[in-house]
GROMACS .gro file of C-alpha atoms in nm:
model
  392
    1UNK     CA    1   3.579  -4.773  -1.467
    2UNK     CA    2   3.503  -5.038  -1.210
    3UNK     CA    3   3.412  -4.963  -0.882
    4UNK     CA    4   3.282  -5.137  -0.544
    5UNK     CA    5   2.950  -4.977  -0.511
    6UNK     CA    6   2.679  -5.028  -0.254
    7UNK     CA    7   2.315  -5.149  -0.289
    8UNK     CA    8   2.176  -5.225   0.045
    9UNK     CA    9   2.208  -5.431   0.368
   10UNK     CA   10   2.473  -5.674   0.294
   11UNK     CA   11   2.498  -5.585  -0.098
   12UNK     CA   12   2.763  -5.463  -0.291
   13UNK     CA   13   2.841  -5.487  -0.604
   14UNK     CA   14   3.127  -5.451  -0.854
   15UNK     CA   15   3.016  -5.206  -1.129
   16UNK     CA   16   3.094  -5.040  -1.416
   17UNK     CA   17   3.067  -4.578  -1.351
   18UNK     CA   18   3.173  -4.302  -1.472
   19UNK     CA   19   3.563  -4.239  -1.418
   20UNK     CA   20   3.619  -3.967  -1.222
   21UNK     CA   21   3.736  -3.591  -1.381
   22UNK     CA   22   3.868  -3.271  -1.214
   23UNK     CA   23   3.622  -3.045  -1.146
   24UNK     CA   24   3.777  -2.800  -0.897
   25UNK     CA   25   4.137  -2.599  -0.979
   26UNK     CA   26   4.279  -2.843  -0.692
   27UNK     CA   27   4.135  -3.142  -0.767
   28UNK     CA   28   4.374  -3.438  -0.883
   29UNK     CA   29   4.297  -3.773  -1.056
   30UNK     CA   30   4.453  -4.120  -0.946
   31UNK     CA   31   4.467  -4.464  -1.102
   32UNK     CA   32   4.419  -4.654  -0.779
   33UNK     CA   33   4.666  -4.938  -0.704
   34UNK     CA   34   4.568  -5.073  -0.356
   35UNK     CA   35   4.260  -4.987  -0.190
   36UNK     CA   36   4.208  -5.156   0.218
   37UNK     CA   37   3.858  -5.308   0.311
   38UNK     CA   38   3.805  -5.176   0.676
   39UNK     CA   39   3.616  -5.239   0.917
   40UNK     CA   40   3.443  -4.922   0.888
   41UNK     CA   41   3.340  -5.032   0.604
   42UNK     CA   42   3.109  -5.266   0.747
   43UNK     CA   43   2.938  -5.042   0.929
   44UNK     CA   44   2.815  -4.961   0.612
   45UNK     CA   45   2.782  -5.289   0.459
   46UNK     CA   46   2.504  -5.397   0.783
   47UNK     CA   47   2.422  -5.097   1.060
   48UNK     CA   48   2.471  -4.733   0.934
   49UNK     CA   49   2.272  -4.809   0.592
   50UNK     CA   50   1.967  -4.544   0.648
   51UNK     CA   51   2.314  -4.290   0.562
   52UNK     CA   52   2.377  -4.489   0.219
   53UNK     CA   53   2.225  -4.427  -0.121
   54UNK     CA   54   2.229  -4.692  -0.460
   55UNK     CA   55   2.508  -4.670  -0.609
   56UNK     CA   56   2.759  -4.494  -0.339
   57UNK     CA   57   3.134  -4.586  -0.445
   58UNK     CA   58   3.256  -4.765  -0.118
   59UNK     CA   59   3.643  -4.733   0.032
   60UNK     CA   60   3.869  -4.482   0.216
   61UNK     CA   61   4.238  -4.666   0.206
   62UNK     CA   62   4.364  -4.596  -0.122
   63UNK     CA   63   4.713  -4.534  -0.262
   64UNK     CA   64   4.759  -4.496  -0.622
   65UNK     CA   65   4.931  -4.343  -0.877
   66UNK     CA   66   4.870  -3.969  -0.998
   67UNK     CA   67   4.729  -3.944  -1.362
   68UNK     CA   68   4.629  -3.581  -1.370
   69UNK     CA   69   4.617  -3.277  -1.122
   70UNK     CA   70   4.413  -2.956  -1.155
   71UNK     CA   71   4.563  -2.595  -1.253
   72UNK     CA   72   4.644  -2.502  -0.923
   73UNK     CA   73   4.757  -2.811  -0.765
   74UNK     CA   74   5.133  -2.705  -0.710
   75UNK     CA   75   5.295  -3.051  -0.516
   76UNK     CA   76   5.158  -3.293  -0.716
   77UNK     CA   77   5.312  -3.418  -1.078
   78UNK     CA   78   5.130  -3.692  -1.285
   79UNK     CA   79   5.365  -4.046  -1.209
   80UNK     CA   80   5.363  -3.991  -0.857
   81UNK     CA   81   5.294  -4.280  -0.601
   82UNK     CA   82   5.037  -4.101  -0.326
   83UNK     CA   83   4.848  -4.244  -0.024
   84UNK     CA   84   4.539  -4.104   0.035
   85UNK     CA   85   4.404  -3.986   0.404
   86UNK     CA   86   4.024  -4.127   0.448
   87UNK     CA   87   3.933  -3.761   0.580
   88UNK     CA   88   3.997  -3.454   0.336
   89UNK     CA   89   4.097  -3.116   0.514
   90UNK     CA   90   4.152  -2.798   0.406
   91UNK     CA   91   4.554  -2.779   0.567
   92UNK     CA   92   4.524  -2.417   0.633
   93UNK     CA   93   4.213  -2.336   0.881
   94UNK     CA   94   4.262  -2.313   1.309
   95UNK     CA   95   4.126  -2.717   1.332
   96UNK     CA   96   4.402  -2.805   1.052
   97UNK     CA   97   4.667  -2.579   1.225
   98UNK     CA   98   4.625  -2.760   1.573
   99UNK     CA   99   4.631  -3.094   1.407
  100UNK     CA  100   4.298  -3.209   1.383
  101UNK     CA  101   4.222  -3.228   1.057
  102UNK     CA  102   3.950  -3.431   1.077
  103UNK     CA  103   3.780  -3.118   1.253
  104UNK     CA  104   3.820  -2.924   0.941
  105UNK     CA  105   3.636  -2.598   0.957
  106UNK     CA  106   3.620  -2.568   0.595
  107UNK     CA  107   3.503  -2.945   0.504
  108UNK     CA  108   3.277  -2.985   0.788
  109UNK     CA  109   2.951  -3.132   0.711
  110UNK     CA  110   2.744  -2.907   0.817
  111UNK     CA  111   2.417  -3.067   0.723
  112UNK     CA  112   2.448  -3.376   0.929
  113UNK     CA  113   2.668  -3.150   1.232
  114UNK     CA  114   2.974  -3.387   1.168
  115UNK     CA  115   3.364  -3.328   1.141
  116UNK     CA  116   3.571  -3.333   0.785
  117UNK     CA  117   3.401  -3.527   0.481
  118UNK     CA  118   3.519  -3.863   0.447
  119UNK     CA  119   3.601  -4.051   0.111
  120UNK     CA  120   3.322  -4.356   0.056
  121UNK     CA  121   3.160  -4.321   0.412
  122UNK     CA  122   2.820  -4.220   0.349
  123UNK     CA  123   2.600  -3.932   0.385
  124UNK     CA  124   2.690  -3.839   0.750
  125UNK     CA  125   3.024  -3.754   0.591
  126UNK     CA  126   2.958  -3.591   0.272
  127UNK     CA  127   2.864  -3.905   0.051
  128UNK     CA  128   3.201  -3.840  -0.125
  129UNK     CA  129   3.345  -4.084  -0.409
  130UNK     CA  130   3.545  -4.375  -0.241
  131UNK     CA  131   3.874  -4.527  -0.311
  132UNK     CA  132   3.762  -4.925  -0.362
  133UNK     CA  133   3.741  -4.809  -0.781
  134UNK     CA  134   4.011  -4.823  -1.066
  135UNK     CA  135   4.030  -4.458  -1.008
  136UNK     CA  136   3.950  -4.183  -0.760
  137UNK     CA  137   3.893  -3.797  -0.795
  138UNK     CA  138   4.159  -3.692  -0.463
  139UNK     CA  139   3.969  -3.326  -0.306
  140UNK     CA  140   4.243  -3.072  -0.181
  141UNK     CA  141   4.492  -3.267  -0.324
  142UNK     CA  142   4.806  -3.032  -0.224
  143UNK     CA  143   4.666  -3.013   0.138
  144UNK     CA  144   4.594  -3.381   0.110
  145UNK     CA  145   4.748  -3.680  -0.091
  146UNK     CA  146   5.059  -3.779   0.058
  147UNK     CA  147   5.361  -3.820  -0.148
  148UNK     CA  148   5.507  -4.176  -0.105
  149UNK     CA  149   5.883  -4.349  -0.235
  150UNK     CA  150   5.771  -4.554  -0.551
  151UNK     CA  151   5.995  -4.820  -0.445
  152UNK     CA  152   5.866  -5.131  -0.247
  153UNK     CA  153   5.541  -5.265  -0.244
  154UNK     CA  154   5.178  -5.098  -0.239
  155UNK     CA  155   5.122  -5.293   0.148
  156UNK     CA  156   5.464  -5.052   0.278
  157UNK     CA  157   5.268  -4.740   0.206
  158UNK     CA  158   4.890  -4.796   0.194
  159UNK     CA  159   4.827  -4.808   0.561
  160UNK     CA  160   4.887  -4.389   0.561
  161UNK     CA  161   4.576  -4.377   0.499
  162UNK     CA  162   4.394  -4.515   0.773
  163UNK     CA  163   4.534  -4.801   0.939
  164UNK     CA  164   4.837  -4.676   1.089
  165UNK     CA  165   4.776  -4.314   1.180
  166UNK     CA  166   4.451  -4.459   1.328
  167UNK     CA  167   4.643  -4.707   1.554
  168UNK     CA  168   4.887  -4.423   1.621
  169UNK     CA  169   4.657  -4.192   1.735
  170UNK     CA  170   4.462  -4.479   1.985
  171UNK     CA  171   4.837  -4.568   2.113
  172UNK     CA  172   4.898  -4.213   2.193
  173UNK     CA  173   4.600  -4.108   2.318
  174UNK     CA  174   4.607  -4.387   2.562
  175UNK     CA  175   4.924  -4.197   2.757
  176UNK     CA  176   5.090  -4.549   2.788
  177UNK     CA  177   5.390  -4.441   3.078
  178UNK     CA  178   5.733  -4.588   2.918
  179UNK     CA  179   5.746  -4.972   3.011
  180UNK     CA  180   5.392  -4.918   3.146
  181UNK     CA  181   5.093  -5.150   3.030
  182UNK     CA  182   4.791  -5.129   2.770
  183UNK     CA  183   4.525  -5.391   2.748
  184UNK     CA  184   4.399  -5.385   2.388
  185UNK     CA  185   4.021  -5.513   2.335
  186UNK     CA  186   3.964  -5.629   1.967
  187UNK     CA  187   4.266  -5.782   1.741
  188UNK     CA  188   4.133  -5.704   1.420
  189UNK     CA  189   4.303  -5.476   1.179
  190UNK     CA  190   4.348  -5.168   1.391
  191UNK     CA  191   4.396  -5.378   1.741
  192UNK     CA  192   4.659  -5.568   1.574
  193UNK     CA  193   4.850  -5.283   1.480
  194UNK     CA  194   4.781  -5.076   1.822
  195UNK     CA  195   4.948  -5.382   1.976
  196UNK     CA  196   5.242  -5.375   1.751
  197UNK     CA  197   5.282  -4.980   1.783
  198UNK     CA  198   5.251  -4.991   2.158
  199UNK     CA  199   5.503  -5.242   2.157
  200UNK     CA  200   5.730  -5.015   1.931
  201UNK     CA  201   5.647  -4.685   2.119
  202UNK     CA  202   5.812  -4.848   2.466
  203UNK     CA  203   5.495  -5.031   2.625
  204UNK     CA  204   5.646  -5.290   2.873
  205UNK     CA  205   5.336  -5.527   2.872
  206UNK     CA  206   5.067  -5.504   2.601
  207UNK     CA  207   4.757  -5.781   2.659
  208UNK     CA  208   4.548  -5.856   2.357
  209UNK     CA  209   4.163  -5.937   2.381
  210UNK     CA  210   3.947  -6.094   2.110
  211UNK     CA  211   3.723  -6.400   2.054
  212UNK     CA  212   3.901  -6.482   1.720
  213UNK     CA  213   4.193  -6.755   1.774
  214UNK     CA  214   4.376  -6.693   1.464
  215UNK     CA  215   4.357  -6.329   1.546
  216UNK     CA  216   4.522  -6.404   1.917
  217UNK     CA  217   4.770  -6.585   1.744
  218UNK     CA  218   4.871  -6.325   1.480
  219UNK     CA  219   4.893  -6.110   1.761
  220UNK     CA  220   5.079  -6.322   2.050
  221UNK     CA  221   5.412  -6.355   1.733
  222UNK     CA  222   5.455  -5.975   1.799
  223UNK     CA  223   5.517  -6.003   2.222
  224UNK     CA  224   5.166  -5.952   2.306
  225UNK     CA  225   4.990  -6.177   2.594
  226UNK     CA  226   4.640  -6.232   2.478
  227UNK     CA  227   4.315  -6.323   2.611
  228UNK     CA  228   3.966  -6.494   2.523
  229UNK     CA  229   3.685  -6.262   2.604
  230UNK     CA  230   3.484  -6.599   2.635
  231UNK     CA  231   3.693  -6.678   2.924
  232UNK     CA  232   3.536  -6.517   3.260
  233UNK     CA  233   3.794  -6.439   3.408
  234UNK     CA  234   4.015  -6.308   3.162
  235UNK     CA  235   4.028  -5.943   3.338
  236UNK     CA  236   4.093  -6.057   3.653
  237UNK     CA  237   4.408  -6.212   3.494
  238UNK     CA  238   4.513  -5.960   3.285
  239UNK     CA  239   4.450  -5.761   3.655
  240UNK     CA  240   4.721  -6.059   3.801
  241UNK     CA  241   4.947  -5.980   3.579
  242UNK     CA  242   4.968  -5.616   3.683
  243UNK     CA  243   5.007  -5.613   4.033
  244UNK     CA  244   4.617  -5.634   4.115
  245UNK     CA  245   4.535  -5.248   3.973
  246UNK     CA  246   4.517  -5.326   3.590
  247UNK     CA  247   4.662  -5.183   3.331
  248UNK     CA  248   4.763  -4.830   3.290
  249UNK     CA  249   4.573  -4.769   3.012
  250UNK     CA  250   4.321  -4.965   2.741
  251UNK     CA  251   4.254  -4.918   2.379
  252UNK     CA  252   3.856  -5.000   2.258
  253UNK     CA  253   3.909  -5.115   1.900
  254UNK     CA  254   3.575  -5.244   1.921
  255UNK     CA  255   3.343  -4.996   1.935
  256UNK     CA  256   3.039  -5.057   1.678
  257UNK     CA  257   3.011  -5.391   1.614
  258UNK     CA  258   2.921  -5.420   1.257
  259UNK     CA  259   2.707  -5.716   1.244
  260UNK     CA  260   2.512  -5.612   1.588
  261UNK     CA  261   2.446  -5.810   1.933
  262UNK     CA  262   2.111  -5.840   2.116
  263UNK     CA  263   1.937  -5.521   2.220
  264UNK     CA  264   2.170  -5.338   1.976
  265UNK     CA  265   2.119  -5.581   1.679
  266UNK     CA  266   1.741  -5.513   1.724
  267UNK     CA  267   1.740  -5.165   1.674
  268UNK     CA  268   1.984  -5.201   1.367
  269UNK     CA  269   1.744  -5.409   1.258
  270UNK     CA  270   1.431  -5.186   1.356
  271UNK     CA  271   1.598  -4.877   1.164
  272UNK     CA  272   1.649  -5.056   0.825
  273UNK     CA  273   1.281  -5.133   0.844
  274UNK     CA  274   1.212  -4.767   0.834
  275UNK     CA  275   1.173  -4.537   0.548
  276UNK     CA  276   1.525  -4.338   0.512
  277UNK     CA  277   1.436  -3.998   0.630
  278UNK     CA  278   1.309  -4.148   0.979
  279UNK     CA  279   1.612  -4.420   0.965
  280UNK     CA  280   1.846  -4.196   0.991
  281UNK     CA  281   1.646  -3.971   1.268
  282UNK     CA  282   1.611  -4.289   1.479
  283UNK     CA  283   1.969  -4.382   1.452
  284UNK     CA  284   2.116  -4.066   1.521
  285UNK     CA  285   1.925  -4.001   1.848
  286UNK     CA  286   1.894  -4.423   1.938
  287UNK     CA  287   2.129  -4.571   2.178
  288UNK     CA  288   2.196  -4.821   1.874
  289UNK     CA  289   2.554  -4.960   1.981
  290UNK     CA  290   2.657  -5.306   2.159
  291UNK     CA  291   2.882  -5.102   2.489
  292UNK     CA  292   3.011  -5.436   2.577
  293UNK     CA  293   3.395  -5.332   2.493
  294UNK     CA  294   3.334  -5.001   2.606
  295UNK     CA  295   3.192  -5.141   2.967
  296UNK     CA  296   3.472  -5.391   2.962
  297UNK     CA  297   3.755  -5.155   2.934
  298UNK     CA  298   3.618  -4.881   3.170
  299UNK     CA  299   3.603  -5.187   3.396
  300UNK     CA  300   3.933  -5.321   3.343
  301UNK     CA  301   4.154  -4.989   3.358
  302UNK     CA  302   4.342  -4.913   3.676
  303UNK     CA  303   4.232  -4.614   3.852
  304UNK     CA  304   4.358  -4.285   3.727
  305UNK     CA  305   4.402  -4.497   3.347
  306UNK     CA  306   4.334  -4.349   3.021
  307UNK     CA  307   4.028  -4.541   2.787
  308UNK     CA  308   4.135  -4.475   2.390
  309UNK     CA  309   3.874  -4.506   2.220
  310UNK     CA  310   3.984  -4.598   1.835
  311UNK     CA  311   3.613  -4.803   1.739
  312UNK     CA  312   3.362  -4.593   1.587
  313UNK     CA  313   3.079  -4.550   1.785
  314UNK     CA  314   2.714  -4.457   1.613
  315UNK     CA  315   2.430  -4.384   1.855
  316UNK     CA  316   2.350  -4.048   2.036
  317UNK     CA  317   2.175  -4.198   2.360
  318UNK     CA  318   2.359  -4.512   2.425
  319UNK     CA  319   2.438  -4.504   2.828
  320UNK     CA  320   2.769  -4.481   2.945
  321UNK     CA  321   2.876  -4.535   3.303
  322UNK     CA  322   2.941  -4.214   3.432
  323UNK     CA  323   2.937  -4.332   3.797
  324UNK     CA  324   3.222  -4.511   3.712
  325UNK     CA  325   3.489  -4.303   3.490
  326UNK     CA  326   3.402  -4.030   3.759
  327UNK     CA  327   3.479  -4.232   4.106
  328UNK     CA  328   3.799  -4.409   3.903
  329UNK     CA  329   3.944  -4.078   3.760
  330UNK     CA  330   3.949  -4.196   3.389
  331UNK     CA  331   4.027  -4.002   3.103
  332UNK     CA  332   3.844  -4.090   2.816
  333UNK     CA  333   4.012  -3.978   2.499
  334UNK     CA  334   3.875  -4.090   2.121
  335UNK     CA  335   3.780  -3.948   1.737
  336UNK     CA  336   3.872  -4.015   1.399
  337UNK     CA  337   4.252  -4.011   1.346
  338UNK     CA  338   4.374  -3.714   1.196
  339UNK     CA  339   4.595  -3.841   0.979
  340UNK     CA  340   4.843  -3.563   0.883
  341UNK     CA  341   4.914  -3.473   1.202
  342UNK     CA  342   5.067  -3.830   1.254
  343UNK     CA  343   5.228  -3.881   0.911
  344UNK     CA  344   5.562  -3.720   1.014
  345UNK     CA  345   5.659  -3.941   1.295
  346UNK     CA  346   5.510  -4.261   1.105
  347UNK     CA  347   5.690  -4.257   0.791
  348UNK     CA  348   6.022  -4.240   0.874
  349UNK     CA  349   5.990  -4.611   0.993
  350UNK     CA  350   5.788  -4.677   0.654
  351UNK     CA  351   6.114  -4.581   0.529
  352UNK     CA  352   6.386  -4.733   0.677
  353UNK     CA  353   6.296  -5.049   0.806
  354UNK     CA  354   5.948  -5.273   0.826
  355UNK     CA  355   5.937  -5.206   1.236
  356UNK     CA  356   5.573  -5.273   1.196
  357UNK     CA  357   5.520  -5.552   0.957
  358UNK     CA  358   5.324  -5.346   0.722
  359UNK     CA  359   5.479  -5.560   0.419
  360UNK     CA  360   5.306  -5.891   0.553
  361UNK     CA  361   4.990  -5.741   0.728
  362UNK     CA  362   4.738  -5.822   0.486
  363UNK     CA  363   4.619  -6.183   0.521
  364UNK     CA  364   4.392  -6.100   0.164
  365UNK     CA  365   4.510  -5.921  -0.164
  366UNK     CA  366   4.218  -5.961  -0.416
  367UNK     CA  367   4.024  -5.818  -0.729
  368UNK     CA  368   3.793  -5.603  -0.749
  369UNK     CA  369   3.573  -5.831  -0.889
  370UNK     CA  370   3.596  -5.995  -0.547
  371UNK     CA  371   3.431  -5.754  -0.365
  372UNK     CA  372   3.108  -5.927  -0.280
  373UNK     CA  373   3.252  -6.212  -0.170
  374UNK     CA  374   3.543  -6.022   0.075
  375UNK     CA  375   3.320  -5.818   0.260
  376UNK     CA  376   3.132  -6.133   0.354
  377UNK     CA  377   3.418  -6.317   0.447
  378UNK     CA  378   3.572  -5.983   0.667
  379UNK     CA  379   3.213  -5.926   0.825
  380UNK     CA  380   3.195  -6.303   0.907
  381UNK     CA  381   3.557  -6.368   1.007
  382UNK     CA  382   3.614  -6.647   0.773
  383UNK     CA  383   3.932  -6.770   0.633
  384UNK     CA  384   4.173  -6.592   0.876
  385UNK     CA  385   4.051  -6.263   0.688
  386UNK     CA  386   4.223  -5.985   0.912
  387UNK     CA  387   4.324  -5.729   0.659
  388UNK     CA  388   4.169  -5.752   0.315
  389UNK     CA  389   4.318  -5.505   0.020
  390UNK     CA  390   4.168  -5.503  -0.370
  391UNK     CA  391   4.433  -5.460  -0.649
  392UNK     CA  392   4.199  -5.286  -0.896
   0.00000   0.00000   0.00000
C-alpha cells in the first residue's frame, strides 16, 4: 500500500509498505478514506524528530471504511464507515471509566512515562502505524473506532478524530460563563474551530489572535473579533472591549511552534545535531519551547480566568510564570483530548445539522502522492492552507 512515511527533518515521503494485517483477536483493518494533516504533525515533520525513526507511517485523523475485524471484535462489521480517535484506550480501566482515555492505564507508554499510545506520533507515544496510508491496522477496535452514518461526505465525520473533540475539550476546559468571553490565541485548525464551538456553546464575545490574515478572516465570517499579534496593543484592546479586566477565559492553540523562534529554534536545532539517544535526553529535560502564547495569555486573562491549554507543549524545563498565575488566581487546565469522552455530545450536531461548518473546513483535499509538497505548504502557511486532508 501507499503510505506517508517519514525520513528526517523536513522529509517525508510517499511510499510503497506492507499493508497492514490483524495480529491481535481485536484488531480490525480499514481502507482509509480521509486522513487530516495536523499540526501535530509538524512537530514531527521539524522539532520532535530525535522521537522519529526511517520509515515511521505518519497521521492520526483517519476515517475509513472497515475491511476486516479480528475474532473477537464484536461492534464492528466489514462495510462500516468508522472515524478513528488519534489516542487508542483500553475503554474499560479507572482512567477510561473517568473519561480520560488518553490516560489509559493499560496503553500507557511506559518506557518514555507518557499517557495512551498515539497512532503515527512517534516513539514518545508508542511509534504506532499512522492513518496518512491506503490502509490502517485500528488497535482495540471495539473500545475504539467510532461508528459513523455512511451518508454525507468524509469532511462531516473525520474531525472525530482529533479536530473537534480537541477544540471541545480546550472550549470546555476554559469554563467560559454563558455570554461570558474567551480570547483565542492561534486561528489555525484547532483555534478556528475553538472559536466556532465557543460561539456555539453560548460564549457572548469570542476574540481571535493570529499573525495569518487569511486565517483572521476565515475566522471573523463565524462572529469572532480578531486581532494581529503584530499589533502592540492588541491586548490592551481586546482588554477595552471587556470592561478593562480581560476576558474570562483564553484558549493557547499555540503551544509548540513547529518551525521554532529564537532561543527555542536554537535548541531544536542543537538537538537534531545530536546522536538520537542523547536527542531525545536533551529534549525531554530542555526548556525547548517558544512560551510566547503561553506568556501572552497568562497575561491577557482577567483575574480569577481559566488558561486552556489545547497546543502541545514539548520541553520539561521551559519556565513558566508562576509569580503570576499565583497572584492572579488562574486555573490552568490542558492535555490531549480524550476523545470518547466528548463524542456523545459532539455528534449529535454531526448529525443533524452542519452547526460547525465541518463540511467546508478544509481549505486542501489532496493525494497522497501530495504529501511532500502539503506539509511544506501547512508548515509554511502558504496558499491559505488551514486544514489539509489526503484522499488516499
Amino acid at each position: 500500500m501507499k503510505a506517508v512515511v517519514w525520513n528526517g527533518t523536513r522529509d517525508v515521503r510517499t511510499e510503497t509498505v506492507p499493508d497492514p494485517r490483524v495480529e491481535e483477536p481485536g484488531d480490525a483493518i480499514i481502507r482509509v478514506t480521509s486522513s487530516g494533516l495536523c499540526g501535530s504533525d509538524l512537530h514531527l515533520y521539524e522539532v520532535l524528530t530525535p522521537f522519529m525513526k526511517e520509515g515511521d507511517i505518519l497521521g492520526h485523523e483517519p476515517l475509513g471504511i472497515v475491511e476486516e475485524v479480528g475474532p473477537e471484535v464484536t461492534s464492528l462489521v466489514p462495510g462500516q464507515r468508522v472515524a478513528v480517535p488519534f489516542q487508542i484506550s483500553c475503554g474499560h480501566c479507572t482512567m477510561c471509566g473517568s473519561g480520560l482515555q488518553t490516560q489509559c492505564d493499560n496503553t500507557r507508554v511506559d518506557e518514555q512515562g507518557t499517557g495512551a499510545s498515539l497512532y503515527g506520533y512517534s516513539a514518545l507515544y508508542g511509534s504506532v502505524p499512522g492513518g496518512q496510508a491506503e490502509y490502517m491496522r485500528v488497535r482495540r477496535a471495539d473500545a475504539n473506532a467510532i461508528p459513523v452514518s455512511d451518508i454525507g461526505p468524509d469532511d462531516r465525520y473525520l474531525y472525530l478524530s482529533d479536530v473537534l473533540p480537541t477544540s471541545w475539550q480546550a472550549v470546555k476546559y476554559a469554563d467560559v460563563p454563558e455570554g461570558g468571553s474567551v480570547a483565542v490565541l492561534g486561528l489555525g485548525p484547532i483555534g478556528d474551530m475553538c472559536c466556532r464551538v465557543a460561539r456555539h456553546l453560548g460564549a457572548g464575545k469570542v476574540f481571535g489572535v493570529d499573525p495569518v490574515p487569511e486565517r483572521r478572516a476565515r475566522a471573523e465570517t463565524w462572529g469572532v473579533e480578531v486581532f494581529d499579534p503584530a499589533d502592540d496593543d492588541f491586548a490592551e484592546q481586546i482588554r477595552d472591549r471587556t470592561d478593562g479586566r480581560g476576558p474570562d477565559a483564553v484558549i493557547d492553540a499555540v503551544g509548540m511552534e513547529a518551525s521554532g523562534h529564537g532561543t527555542a529554534k536554537a535548541l531544536q536545532k542543537m538537538a537534531s545535531l545530536l546522536p538520537k539517544g542523547v536527542a531525545a535526553k536533551f529534549m525531554e529535560t530542555a526548556g525547548v519551547d517558544r512560551l510566547d502564547a503561553l506568556h501572552t495569555a497568562v497575561d491577557l486573562v482577567r483575574r480569577g480566568g481559566t488558561v486552556s491549554l489545547s497546543g502541545v507543549y514539548g520541553g520539561m524545563a521551559d519556565p513558566m510564570p508562576m509569580l503570576t498565575l499565583f497572584d492572579k488566581q488562574i486555573q490552568l487546565r490542558m492535555g490531549q483530548a480524550n476523545v470518547l469522552r466528548w463524542v456523545p455530545e459532539i455528534l449529535p450536531l454531526l448529525d443533524d445539522a452542519d452547526v460547525l461548518g465541518v463540511d467546508t473546513f478544509a481549505t486542501h483535499h489532496v493525494s497522497l502522492d501530495d504529501a511532500p509538497r502539503a506539509y511544506e505548504m501547512f508548515q509554511k502557511k502558504q496558499n491559505g492552507a488551514v486544514k489539509v486532508l489526503f484522499q488516499p
